[in-house]
Short mmCIF file of C-alpha atoms and ligand atoms in Angstrom, two decimals:
data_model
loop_
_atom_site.label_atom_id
_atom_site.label_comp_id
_atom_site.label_asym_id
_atom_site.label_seq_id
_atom_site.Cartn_x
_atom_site.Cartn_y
_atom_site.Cartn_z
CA UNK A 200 0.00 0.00 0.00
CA UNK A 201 1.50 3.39 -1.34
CA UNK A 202 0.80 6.40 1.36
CA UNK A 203 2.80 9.20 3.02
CA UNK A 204 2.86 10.86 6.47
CA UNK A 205 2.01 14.27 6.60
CA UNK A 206 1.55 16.95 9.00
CA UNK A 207 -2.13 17.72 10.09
CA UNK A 208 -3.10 21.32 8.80
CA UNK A 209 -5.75 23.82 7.39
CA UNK A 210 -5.92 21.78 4.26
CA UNK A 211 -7.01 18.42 5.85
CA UNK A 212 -8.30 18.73 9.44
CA UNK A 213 -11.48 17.60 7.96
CA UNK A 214 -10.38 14.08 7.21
CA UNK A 215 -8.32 13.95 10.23
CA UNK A 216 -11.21 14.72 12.18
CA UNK A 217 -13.31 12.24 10.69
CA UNK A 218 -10.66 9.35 10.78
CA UNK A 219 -10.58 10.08 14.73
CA UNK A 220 -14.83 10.30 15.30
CA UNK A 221 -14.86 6.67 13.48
CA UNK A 222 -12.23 5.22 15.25
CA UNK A 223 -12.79 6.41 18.26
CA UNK A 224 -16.78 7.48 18.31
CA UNK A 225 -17.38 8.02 22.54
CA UNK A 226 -15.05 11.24 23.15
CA UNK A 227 -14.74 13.76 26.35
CA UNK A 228 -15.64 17.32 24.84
CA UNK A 229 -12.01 17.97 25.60
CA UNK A 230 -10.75 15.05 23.13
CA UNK A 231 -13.35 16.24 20.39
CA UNK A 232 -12.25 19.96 20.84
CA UNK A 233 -8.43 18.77 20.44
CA UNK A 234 -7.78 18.87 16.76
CA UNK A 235 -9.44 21.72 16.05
CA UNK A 236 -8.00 23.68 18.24
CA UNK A 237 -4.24 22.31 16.97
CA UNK A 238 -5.09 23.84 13.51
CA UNK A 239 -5.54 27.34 15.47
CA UNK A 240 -2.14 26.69 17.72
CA UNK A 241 -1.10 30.33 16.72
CA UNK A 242 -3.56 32.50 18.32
CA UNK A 243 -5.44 33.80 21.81
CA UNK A 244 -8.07 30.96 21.87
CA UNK A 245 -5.29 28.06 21.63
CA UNK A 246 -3.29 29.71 23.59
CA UNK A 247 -5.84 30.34 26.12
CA UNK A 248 -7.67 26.80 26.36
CA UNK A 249 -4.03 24.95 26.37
CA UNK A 250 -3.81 26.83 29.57
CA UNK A 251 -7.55 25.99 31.20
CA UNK A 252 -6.59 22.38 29.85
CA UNK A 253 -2.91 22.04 31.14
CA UNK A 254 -2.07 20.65 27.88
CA UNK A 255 0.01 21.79 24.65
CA UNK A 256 -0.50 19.72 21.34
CA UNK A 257 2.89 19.67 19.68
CA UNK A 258 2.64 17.71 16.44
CA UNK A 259 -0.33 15.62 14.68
CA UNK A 260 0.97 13.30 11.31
CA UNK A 261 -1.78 12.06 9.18
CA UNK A 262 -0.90 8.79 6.57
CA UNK A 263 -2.66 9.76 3.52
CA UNK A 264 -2.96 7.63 0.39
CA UNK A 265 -2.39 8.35 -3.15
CA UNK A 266 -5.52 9.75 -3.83
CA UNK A 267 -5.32 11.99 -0.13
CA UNK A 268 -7.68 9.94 1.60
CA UNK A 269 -6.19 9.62 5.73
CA UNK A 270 -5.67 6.67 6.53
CA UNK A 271 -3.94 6.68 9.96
CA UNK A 272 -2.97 9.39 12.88
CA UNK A 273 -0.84 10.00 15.69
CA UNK A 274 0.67 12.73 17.49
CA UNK A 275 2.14 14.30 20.29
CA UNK A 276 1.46 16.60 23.22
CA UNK A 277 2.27 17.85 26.47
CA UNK A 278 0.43 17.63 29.69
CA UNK A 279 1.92 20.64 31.96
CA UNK A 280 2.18 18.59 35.55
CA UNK A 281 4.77 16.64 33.95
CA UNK A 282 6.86 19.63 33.04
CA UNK A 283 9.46 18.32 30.43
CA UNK A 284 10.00 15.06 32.25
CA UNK A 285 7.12 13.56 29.47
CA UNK A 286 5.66 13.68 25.81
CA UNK A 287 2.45 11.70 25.48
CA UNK A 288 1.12 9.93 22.36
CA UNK A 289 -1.94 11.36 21.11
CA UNK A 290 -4.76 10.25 18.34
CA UNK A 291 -3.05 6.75 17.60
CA UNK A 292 -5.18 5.04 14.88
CA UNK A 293 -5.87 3.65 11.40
CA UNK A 294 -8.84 3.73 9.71
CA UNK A 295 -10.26 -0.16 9.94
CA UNK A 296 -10.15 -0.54 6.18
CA UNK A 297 -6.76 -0.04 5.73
CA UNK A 298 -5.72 -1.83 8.95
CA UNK A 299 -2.71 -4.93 9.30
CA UNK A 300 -0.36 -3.31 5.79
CA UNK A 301 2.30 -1.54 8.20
CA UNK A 302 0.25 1.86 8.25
CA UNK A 303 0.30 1.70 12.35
CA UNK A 304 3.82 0.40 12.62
CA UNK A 305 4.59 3.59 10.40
CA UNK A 306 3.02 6.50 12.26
CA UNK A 307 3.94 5.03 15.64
CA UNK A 308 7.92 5.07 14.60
CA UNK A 309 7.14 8.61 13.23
CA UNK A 310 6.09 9.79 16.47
CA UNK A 311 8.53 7.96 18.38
CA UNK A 312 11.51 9.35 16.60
CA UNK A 313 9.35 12.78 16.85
CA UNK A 314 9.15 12.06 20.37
CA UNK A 315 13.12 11.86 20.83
CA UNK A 316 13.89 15.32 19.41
CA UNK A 317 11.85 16.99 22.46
CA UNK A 318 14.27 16.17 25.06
CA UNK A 319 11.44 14.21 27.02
CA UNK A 320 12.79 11.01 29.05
CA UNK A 321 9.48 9.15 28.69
CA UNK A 322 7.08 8.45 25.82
CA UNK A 323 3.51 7.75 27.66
CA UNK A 324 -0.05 7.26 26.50
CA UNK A 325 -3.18 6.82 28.02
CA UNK A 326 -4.87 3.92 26.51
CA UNK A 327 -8.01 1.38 26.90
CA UNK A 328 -8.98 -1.68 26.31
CA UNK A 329 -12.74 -0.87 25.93
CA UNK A 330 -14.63 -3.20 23.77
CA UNK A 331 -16.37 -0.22 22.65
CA UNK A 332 -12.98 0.83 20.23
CA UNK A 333 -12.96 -1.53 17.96
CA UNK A 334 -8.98 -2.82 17.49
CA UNK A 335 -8.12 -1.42 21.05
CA UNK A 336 -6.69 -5.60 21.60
CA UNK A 337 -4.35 -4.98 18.99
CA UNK A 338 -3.27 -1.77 19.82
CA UNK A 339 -2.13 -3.02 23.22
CA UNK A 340 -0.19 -5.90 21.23
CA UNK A 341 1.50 -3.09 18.93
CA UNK A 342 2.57 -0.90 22.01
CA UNK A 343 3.96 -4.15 23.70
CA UNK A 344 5.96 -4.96 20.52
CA UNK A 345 7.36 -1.33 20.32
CA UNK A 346 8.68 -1.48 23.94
CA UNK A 347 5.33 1.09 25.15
CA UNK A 348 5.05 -1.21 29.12
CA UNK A 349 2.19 -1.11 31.13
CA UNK A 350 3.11 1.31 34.16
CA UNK A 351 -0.50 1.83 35.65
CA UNK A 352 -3.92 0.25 35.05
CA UNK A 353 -7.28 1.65 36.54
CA UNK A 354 -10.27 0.06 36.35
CA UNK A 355 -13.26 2.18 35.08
CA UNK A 356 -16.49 2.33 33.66
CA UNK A 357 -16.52 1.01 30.11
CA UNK A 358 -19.95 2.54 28.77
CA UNK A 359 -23.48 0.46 28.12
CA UNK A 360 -23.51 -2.14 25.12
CA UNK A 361 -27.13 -2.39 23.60
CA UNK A 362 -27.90 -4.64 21.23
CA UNK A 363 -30.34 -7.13 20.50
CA UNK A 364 -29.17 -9.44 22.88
CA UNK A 365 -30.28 -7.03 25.73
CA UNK A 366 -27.96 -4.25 27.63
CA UNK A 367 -24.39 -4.59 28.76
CA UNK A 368 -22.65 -2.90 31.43
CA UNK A 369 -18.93 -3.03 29.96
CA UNK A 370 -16.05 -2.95 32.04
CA UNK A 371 -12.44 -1.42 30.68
CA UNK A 372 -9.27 -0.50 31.75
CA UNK A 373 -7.62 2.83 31.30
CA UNK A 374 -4.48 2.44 31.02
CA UNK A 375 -0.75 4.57 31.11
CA UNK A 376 1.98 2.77 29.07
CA UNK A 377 5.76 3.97 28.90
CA UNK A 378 8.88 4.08 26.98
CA UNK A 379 12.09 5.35 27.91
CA UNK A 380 13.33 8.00 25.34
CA UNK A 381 16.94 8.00 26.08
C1 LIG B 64 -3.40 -0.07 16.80
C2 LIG B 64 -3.59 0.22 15.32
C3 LIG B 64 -3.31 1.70 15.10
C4 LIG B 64 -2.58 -0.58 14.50
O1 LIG B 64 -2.66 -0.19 13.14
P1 LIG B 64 -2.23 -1.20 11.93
O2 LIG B 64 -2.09 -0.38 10.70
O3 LIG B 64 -3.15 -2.35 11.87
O4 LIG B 64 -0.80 -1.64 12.43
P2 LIG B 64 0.33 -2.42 11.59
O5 LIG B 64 -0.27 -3.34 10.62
O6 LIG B 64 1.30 -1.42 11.05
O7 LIG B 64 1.03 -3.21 12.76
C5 LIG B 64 1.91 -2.52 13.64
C6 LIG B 64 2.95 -3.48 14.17
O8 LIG B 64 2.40 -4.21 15.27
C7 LIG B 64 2.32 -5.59 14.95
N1 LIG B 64 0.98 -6.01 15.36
C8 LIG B 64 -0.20 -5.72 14.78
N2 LIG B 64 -1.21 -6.23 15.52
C9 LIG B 64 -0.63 -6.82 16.58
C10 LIG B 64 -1.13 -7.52 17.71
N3 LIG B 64 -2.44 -7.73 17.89
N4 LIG B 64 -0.24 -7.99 18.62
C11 LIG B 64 1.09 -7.80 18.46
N5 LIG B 64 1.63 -7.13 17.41
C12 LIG B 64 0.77 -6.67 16.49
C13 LIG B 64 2.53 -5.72 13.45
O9 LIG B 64 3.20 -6.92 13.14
C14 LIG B 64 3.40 -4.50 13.15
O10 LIG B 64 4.76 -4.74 13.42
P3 LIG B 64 5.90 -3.93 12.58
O11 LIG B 64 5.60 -2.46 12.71
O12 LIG B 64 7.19 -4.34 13.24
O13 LIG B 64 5.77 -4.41 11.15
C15 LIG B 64 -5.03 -0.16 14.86
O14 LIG B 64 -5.30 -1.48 15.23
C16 LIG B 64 -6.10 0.73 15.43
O15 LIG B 64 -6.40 1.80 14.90
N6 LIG B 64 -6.73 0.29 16.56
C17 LIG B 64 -7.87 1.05 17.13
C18 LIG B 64 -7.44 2.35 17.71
C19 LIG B 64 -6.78 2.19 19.05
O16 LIG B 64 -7.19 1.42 19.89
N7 LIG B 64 -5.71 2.99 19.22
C20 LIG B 64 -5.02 3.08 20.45
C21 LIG B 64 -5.78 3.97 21.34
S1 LIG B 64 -4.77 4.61 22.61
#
């Protein structure tokens, strides 16, 4: 499969944006703000809600096929109580379609190397394995394989499955992996 990774910007938020809602459809308002506010990181209102959210959004990559459909995202950001001591990953997925060809492996050694260059010790993410993100089993198997460990699991509520089988309470973990940077 022929694609590139590109920076996120003006010219293709939009499929960004829609990549992340099907990938990842239950969002805080703070995730669903998050990309749209990285497109306006140069003025008062970014500058203004990074500060109400403690959090600075450094670098997004889209993988975008020949024809400039997105087919994957990650990215980085910074969470202000960890001062420069972290950079966390951010937006890690591939559309389902164009899932198992190397698109993930791609963007997550993108970010990675990304990662290095900010003089961070850690690479950390927040993660889940809610049954309600479809391919959130794999991901954990493609953190583990790129050296992202486990360093704290919480148990939390998982959201309501309803289907025709009746209604499910779900259970999930969130979860914080790590990687050393240097
Ligand atoms: C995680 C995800 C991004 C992977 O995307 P992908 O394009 O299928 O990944 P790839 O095919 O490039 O595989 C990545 C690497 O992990 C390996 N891998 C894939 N699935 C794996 C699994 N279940 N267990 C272990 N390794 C796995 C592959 O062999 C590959 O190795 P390589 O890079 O050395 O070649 C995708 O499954 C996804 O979008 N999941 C849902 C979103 C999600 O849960 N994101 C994390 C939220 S924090």
């Amino acid at each position: 499969m022929k694609y590139r990774i590109v920076p996120v910007d003006h010219s293709n938020i939009s499929k960004a944006r829609a990549l992340v809602d099907t990938v990842f459809p239950h969002q805080s308002p703070a995730e669903r703000i998050s990309l749209r506010l990285y497109t306006l990181k140069s003025g008062w209102t970014y500058r203004f809600l990074s500060w109400v959210f403690g959090a600075d959004l450094l670098a997004f990559w889209i993988a975008v096929d020949e024809s400039g459909e997105a087919l994957g995202i990650s990215g980085l950001y910074r969470l202000r109580k960890d001062g420069h001591e972290a950079v966390w990953l951010g937006w890690y997925a591939v559309h389902p379609s164009a899932r198992g060809k190397g698109v993930g492996g791609a963007l997550l050694r993108h970010a990675i190397q990304a990662a290095r260059y900010t003089g961070g010790k850690y690479l950390r993410l927040y993660t889940s394995d809610s049954e309600l993100i479809e391919g959130s089993g794999d991901a954990q198997g493609v953190y583990e394989k790129y050296g992202l460990k486990v360093k704290s699991v919480k148990a939390v509520y998982g959201g309501l499955l309803i289907n025709r089988d009746g209604v499910k309470v779900l259970k999930a973990n969130k979860i914080i992996r790590e990687m050393p940077l240097r």
